[in-house]
Coordinates of C-alpha atoms in Angstrom, one line a residue:
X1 CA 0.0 0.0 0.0
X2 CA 1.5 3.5 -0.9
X3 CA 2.3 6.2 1.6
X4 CA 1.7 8.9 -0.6
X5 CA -2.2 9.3 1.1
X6 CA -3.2 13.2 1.3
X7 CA -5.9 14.1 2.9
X8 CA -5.9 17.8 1.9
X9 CA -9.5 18.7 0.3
X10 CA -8.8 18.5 -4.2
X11 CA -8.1 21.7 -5.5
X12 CA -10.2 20.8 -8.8
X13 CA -13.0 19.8 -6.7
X14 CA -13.4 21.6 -3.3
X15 CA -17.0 20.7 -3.3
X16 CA -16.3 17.1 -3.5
X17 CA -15.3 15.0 -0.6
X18 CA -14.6 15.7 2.9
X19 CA -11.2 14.9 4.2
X20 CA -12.1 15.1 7.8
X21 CA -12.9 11.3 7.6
X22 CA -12.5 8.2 5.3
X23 CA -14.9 5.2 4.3
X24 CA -13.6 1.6 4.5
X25 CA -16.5 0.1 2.9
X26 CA -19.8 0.6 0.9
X27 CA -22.8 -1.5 0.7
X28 CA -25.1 -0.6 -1.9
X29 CA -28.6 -2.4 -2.3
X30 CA -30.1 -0.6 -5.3
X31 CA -33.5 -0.9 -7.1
X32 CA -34.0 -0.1 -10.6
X33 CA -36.7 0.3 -13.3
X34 CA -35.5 0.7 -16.8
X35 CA -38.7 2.4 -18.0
X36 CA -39.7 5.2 -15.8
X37 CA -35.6 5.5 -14.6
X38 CA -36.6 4.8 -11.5
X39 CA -33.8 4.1 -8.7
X40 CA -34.4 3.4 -4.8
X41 CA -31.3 2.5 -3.0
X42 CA -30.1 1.8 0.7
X43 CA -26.5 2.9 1.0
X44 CA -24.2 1.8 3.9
X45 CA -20.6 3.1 4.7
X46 CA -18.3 1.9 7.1
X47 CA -16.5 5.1 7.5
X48 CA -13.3 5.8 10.1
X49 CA -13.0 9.5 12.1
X50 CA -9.8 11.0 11.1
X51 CA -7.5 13.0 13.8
X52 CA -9.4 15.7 15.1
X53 CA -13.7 15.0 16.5
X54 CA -16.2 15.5 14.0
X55 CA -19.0 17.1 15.1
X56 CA -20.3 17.4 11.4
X57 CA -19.5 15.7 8.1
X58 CA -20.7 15.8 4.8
X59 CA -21.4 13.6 1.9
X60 CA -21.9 13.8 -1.9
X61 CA -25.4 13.1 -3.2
X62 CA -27.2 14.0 -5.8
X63 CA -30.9 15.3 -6.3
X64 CA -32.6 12.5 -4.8
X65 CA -35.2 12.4 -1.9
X66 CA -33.9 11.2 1.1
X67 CA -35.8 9.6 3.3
X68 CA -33.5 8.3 6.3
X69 CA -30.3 8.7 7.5
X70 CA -28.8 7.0 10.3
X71 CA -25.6 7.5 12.0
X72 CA -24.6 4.7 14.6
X73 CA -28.0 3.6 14.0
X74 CA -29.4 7.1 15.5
X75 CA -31.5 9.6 13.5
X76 CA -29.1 13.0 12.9
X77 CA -30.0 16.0 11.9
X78 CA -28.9 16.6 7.9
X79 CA -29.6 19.0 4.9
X80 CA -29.5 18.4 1.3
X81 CA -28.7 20.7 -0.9
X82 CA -26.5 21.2 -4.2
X83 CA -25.4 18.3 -4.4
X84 CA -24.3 17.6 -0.3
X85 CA -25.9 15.7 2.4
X86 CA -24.7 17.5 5.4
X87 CA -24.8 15.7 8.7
X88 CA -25.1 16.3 12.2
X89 CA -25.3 13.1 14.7
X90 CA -27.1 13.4 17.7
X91 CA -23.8 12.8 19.2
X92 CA -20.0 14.3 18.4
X93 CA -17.8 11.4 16.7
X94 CA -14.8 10.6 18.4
X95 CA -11.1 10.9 16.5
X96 CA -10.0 7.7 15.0
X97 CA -13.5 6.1 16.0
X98 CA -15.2 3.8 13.4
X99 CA -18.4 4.5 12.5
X100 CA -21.7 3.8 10.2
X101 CA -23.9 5.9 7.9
X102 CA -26.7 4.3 6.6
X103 CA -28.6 6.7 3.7
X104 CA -32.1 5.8 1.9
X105 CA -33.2 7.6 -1.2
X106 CA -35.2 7.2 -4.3
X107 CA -35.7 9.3 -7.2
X108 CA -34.8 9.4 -11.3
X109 CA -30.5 9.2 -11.4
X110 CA -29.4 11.7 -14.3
X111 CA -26.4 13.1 -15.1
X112 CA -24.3 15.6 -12.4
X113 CA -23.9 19.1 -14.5
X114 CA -20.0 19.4 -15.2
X115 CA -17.6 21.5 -17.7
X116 CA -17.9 18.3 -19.7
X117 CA -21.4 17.8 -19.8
X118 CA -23.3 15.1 -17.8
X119 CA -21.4 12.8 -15.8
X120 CA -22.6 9.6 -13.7
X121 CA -26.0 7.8 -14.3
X122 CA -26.8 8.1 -18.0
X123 CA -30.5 6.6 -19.5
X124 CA -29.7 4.8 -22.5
X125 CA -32.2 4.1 -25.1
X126 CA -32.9 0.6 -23.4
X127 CA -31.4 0.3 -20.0
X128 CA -28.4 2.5 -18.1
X129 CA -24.4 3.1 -17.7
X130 CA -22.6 4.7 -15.5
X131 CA -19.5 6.8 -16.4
X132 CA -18.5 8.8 -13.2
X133 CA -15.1 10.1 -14.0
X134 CA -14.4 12.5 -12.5
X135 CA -17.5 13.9 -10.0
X136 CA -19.9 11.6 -11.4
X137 CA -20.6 8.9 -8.6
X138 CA -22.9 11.5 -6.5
X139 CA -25.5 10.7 -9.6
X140 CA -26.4 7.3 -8.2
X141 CA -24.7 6.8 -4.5
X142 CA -24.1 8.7 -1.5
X143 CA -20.0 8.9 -1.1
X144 CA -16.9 10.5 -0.2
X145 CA -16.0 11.7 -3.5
X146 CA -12.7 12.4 -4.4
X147 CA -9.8 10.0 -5.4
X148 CA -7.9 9.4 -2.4
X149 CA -10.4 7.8 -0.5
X150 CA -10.6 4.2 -1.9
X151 CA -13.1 1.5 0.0
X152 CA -14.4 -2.0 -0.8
X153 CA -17.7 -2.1 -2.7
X154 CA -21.0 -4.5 -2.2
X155 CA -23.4 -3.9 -5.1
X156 CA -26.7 -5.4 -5.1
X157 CA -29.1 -4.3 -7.9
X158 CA -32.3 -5.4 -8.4
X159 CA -34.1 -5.2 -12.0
X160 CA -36.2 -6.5 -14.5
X161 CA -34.9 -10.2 -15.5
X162 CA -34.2 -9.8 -19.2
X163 CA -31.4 -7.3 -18.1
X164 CA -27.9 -8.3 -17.4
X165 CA -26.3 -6.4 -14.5
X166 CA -22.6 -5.9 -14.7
X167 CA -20.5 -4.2 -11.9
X168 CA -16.4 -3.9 -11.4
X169 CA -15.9 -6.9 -8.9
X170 CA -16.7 -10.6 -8.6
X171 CA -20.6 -12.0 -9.2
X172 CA -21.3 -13.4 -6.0
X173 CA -24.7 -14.6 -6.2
X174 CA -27.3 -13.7 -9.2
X175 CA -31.4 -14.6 -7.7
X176 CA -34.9 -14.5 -10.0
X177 CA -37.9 -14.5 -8.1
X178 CA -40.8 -13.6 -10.1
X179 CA -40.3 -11.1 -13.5
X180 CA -37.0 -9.6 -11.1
X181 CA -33.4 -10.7 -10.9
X182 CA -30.7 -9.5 -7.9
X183 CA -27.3 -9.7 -9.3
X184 CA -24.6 -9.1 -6.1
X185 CA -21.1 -7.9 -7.2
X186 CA -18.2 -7.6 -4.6
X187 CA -15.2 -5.5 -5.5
X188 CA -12.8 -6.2 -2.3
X189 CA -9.9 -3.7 -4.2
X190 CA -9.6 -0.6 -2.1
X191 CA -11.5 1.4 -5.4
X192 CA -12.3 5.5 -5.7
X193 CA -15.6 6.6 -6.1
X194 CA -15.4 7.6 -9.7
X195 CA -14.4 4.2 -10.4
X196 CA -17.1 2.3 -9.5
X197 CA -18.6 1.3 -12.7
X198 CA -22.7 -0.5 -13.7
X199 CA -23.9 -1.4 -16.7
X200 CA -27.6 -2.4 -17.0
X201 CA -28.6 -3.5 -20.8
X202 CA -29.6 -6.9 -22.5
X203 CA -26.5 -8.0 -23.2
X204 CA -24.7 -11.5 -24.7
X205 CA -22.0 -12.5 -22.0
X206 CA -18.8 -14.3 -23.5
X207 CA -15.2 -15.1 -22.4
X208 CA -12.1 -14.1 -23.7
X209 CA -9.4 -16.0 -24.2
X210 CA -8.6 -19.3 -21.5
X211 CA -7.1 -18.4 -18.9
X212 CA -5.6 -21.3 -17.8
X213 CA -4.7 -21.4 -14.1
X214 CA -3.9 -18.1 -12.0
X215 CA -4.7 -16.5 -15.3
X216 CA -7.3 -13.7 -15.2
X217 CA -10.4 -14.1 -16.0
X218 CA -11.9 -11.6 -19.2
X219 CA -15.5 -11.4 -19.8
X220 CA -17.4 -9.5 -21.7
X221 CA -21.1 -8.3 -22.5
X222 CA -22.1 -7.3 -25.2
X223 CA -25.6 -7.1 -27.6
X224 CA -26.1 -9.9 -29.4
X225 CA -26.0 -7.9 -33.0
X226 CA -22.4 -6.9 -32.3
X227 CA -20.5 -10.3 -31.6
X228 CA -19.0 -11.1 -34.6
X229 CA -18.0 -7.4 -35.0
X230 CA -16.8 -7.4 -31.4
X231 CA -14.9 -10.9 -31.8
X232 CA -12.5 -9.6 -34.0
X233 CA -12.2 -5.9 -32.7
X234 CA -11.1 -7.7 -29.3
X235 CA -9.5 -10.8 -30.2
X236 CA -6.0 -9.2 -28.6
X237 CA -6.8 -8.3 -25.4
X238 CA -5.9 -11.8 -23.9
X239 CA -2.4 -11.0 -25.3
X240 CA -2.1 -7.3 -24.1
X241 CA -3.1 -8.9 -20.8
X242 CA 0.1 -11.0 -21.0
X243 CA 2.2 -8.2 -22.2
X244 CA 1.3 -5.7 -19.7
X245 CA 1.4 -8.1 -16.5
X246 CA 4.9 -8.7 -18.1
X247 CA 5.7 -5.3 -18.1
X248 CA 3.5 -3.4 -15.3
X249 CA 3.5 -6.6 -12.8
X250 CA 0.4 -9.0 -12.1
X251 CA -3.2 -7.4 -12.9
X252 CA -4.5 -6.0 -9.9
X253 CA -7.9 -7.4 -9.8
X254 CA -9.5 -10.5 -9.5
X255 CA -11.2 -10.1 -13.1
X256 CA -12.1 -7.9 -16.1
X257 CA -15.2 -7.5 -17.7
X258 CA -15.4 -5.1 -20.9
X259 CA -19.3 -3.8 -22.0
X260 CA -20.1 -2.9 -25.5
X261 CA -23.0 -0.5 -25.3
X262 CA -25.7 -0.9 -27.9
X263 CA -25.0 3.1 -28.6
X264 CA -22.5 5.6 -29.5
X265 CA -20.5 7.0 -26.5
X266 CA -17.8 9.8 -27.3
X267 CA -15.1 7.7 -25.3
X268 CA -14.6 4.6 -23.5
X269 CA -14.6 4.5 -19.6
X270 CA -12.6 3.3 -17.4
X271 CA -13.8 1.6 -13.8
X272 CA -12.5 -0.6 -11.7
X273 CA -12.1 -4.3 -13.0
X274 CA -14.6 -2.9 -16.1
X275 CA -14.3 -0.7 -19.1
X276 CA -17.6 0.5 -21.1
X277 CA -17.2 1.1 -25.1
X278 CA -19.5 2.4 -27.2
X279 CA -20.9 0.3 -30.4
X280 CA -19.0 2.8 -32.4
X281 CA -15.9 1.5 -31.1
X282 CA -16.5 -1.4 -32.6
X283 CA -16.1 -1.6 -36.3
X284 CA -14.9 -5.3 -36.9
X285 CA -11.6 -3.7 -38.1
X286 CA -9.8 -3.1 -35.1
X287 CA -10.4 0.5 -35.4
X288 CA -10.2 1.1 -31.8
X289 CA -7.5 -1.2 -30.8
X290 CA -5.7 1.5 -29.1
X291 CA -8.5 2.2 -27.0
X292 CA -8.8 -1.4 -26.0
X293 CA -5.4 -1.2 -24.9
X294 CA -5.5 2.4 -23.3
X295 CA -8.7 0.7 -20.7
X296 CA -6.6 -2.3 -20.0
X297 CA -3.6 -0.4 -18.8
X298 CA -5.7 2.2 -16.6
X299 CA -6.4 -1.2 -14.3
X300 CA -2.6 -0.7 -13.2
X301 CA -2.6 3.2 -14.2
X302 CA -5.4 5.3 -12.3
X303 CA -7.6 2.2 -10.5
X304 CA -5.0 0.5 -8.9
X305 CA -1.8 3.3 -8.3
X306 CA -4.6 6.0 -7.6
X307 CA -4.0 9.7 -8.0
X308 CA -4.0 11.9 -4.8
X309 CA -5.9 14.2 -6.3
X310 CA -6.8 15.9 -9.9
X311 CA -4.1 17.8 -10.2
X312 CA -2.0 15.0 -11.5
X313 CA -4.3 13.0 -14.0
X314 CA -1.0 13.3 -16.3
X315 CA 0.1 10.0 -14.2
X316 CA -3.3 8.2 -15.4
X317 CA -3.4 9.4 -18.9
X318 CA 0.1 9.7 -19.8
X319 CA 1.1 5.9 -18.7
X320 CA -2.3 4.9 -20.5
X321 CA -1.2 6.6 -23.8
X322 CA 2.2 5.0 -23.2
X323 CA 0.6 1.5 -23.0
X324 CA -0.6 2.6 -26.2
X325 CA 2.6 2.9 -27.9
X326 CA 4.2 -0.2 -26.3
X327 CA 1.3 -2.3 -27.3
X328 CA 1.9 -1.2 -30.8
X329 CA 5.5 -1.6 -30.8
X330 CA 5.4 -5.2 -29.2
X331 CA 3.0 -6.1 -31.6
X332 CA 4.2 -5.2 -34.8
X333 CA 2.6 -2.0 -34.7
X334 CA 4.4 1.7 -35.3
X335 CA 7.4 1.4 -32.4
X336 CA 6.5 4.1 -29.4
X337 CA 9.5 6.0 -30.6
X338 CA 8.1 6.7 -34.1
X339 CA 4.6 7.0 -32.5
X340 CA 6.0 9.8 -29.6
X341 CA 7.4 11.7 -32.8
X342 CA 3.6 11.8 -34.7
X343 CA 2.8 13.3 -30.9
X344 CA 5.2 15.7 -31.1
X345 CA 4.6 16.8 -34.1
X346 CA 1.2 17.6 -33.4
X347 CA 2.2 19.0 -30.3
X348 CA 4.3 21.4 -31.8
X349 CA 1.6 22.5 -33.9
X350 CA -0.5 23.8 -30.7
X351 CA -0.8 26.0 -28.5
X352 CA 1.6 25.7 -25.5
X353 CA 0.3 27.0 -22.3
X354 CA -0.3 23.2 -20.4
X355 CA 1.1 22.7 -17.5
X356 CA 1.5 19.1 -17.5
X357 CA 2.0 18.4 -13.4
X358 CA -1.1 20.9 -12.6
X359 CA -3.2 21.5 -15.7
X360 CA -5.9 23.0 -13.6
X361 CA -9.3 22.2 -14.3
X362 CA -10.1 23.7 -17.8
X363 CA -7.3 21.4 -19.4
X364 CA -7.3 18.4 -17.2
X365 CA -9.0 16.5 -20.2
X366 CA -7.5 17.9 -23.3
X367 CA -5.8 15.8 -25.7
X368 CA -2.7 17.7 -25.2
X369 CA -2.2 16.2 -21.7
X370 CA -3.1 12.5 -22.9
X371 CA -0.1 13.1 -25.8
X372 CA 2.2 15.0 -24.0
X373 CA 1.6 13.2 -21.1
X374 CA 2.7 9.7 -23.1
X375 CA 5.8 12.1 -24.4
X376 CA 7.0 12.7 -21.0
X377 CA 6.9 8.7 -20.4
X378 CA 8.8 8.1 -23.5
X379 CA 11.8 10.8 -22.2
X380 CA 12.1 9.1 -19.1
X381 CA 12.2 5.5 -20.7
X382 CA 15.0 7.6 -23.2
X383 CA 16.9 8.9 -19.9
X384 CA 17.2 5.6 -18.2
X385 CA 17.5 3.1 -20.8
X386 CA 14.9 0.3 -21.5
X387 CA 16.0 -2.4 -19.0
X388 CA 16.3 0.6 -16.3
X389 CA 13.3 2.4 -17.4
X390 CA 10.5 -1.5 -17.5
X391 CA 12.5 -2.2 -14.4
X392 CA 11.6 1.7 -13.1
X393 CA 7.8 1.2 -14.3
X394 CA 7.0 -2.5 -12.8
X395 CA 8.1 -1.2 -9.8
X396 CA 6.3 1.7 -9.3
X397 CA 3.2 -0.2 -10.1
X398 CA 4.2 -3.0 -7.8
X399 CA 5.4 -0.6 -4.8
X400 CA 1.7 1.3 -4.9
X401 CA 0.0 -1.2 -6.3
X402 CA -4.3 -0.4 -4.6
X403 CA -2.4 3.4 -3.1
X404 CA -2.3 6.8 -3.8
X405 CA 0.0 8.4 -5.0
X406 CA 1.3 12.1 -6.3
X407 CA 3.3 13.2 -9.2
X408 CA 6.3 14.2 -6.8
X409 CA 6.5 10.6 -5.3
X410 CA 6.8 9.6 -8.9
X411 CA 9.7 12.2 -9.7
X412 CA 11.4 10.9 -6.6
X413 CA 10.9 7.3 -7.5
X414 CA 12.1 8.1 -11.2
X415 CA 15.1 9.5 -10.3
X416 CA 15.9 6.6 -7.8
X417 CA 16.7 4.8 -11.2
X418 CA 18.8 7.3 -12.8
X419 CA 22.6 7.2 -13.3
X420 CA 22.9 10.9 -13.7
X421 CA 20.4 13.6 -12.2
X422 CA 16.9 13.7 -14.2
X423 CA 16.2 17.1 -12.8
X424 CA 15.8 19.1 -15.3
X425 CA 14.2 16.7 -17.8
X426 CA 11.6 16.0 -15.8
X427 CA 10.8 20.0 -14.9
X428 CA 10.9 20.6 -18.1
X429 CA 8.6 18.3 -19.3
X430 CA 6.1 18.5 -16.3
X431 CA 6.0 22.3 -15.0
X432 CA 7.2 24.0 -17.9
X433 CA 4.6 24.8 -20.6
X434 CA 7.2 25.1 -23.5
X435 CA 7.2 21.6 -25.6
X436 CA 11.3 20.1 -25.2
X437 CA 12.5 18.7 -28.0
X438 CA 11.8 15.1 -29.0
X439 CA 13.9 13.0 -27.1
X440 CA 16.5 10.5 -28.4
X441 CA 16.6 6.9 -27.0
X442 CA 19.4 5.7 -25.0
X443 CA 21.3 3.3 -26.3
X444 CA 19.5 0.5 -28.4
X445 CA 16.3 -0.8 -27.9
X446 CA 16.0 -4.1 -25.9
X447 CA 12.5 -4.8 -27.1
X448 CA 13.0 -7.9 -29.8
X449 CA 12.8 -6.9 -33.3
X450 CA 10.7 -10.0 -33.9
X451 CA 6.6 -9.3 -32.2
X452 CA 6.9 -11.1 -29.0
X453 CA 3.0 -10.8 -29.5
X454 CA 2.1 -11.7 -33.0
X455 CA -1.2 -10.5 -34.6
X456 CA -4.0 -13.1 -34.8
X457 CA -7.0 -12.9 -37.4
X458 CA -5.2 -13.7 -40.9
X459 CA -1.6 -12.5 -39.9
X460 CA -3.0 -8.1 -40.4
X461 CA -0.1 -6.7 -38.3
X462 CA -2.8 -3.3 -37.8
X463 CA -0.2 -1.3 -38.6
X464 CA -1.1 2.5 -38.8
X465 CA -4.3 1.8 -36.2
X466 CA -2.4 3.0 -33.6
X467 CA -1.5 6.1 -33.9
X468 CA -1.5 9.1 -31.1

């Protein structure tokens, strides 16, 4: 577990979390109705005081009536509004003392308003997602919501019986009675808010790949109409599995599920043990390939090594891109070296006012970071070497692996690797806006010429599909 825990409110986000205290566990028992969008839920936390007594705490919730909330089992006094549950208990809260918050509420789940349009809950056509990152979760649960504070998850959803239910974590137990089914998901991985992922939609459930013993199991769910499309457009995941639990360390879950939605989402999402795509990622070509590799790698990158706070969404983004690149280059693909140089090239085209380490809010998702972010990996792996640099990476996801972390305890770490100071690389490449130059790499690559990872489906290598 990392030590790199703050507890210092997000700057992004000041409305969103409350670092005074820290949830252990959620237990959500959720009811849903597809047609009217109609959720009731029961939310439980197992929550821990932090140093100081709280007299008062507050949560993040959405536009939903409430109907009870119990602290300890004892009615509080509360008020909801904007978005926050604030609570009174009947009596102060003791520092370091455990304690429970049990929260019932009912209403239609939509969107949370952001810069980015709607985030959280979203009504498909025929059934629901849920795409949280970053203040989304508030649309459908009552939580702590900001990155640092990572909890197991129970999620029991009851619905209609010709709906699949899929949730980041392990099926535990799946029940009919009558025209319902309860499906029951545990995810026991400490996981942030935003990360907790559902997908409700009538879905075909296949496996991916074998595998095998202490492999990990791959699912995935996806309309019926889609399969063969989706057969071909995934057929390589098993194998980036392999290659990035070679290069990042063993996946940090128990499983991963992958959901096709049966419409058009702008990008894919990211949860814990789950990523959602859009049908129009899914062309039977392998058009997305990229993306199917950039969702795998934010298991190590984001859901398991965890960023403190906003502020350095580079370390998600820019280690996903770079799981791009390598994927390519390992499997016949554009090498990450001629890929960072289409980057660059485009990023020399741009403006230049991003502050990679602390983009601030406005920028925190523009392409620029996701590109320049993947640049910056690509210096460092030029800096150290390639045996220094995979050595340097599988570390850092092994050291942290289900922590929190910040992007000066990955400077620090970086430069614990280094044979000569990396100082002034790394500032320039993370708190200076001006774009270095393309970096050279060190020495000769070490990754075989020949693809360790050859491409299936009628020997296409895909070159060209992965560019920046």
């Amino acid at each position: 577990m990392s030590g790199q825990r703050t507890s210092a409110t997000d700057p992004y986000f000041p409305e969103h979390g409350d670092s005074r205290y820290r949830v252990h566990r959620y237990e959500l028992a959720l009811e849903y109705r597809p047609g009217p969008n109609r959720l009731a839920g029961t939310a439980r936390l197992s929550a821990i005081v932090g140093r100081a007594p709280l007299t008062e705490f507050h949560l993040n919730l959405a536009e939903f009536k409430v109907g009870r909330i119990l602290v300890n089992g004892r009615a509080p006094h509360y008020t909801h509004r904007g978005g926050k549950l604030r609570v009174r208990p009947a009596k102060p809260l003791t520092a370091g003392a455990a304690f429970t918050v049990e929260v019932h509420y009912a209403g239609n789940p939509k969107p949370v308003r952001s810069p980015w349009g709607g985030l959280g809950w979203e009504e498909l056509t025929d059934g629901a997602l849920v795409a949280s990152q970053p203040v989304g979760a508030p649309s459908w649960y009552p939580c702590n919501d900001r990155p640092a504070d990572k909890a197991s998850y129970q999620i029991s959803v009851n619905t209609p019986s010709a709906y699949t239910v899929v949730a980041g974590g392990r099926l535990l137990t799946r029940t009919t009675r009558a025209s319902t089914t309860t499906w029951v998901y545990e995810q026991s991985a400490p996981t942030s808010s935003y990360l907790v992922g559902l997908s409700i939609g009538m879905y075909q459930t296949v496996l991916l790949g074998d595998p095998g013993l202490g492999g990990v199991p791959q699912s995935a769910h996806v309309p019926a109409h889609l399969l063969p499309r989706f057969s071909r457009d995934f057929a390589r995941q098993p194998a980036m599995m392999q290659l990035f639990e070679e290069l990042f360390g063993p996946y940090p879950f128990g499983e991963y599920a992958v959901v096709v939605a049966d419409e058009e989402l702008d990008v894919p999402v990211e949860a814990q043990g789950l990523s959602l795509f859009g049908a129009n990622h899914v062309d039977g070509a392998r058009g997305s390939e990229r993306l199917v590799a950039h969702e795998l790698a934010h298991q190590w990158f984001g859901n398991s090594v965890t960023i403190a706070d906003w502020r350095h969404i580079w370390l998600n983004e820019g280690l996903a891109k770079y799981a791009e690149w390598l994927w390519s280059e390992r499997s016949g693909g554009r090498t990450a070296h001629d890929l960072a140089g289409v980057a660059h090239r485009m990023l020399a085209a741009l403006p230049q006012d991003l502050k990679l380490a602390d983009p601030g809010r406005k920028l925190m998702f523009d392409d620029r970071l996701y590109e320049r972010g993947g640049l910056t990996v690509h210096a460092i792996r030029c800096a150290l070497g390639d045996g220094t640099f995979f050595r340097m990476l599988r570390d850092w996801a092994t050291v942290h692996r289900h922590g929190v972390v910040t992007t000066a305890g990955f400077t620090a770490h970086v430069a614990r690797y280094a044979d000569e100071p990396v100082d002034d690389l790394l500032t320039a490449w993370l708190h200076e806006p001006a774009l270095p130059p393309l970096p050279s790499p060190h020495g000769s690559p070490s990754i075989p010429e020949r693809p360790a990872y050859p491409p299936t489906n009628g020997g296409s290598t895909g070159r060209g599909r992965a560019s920046a």
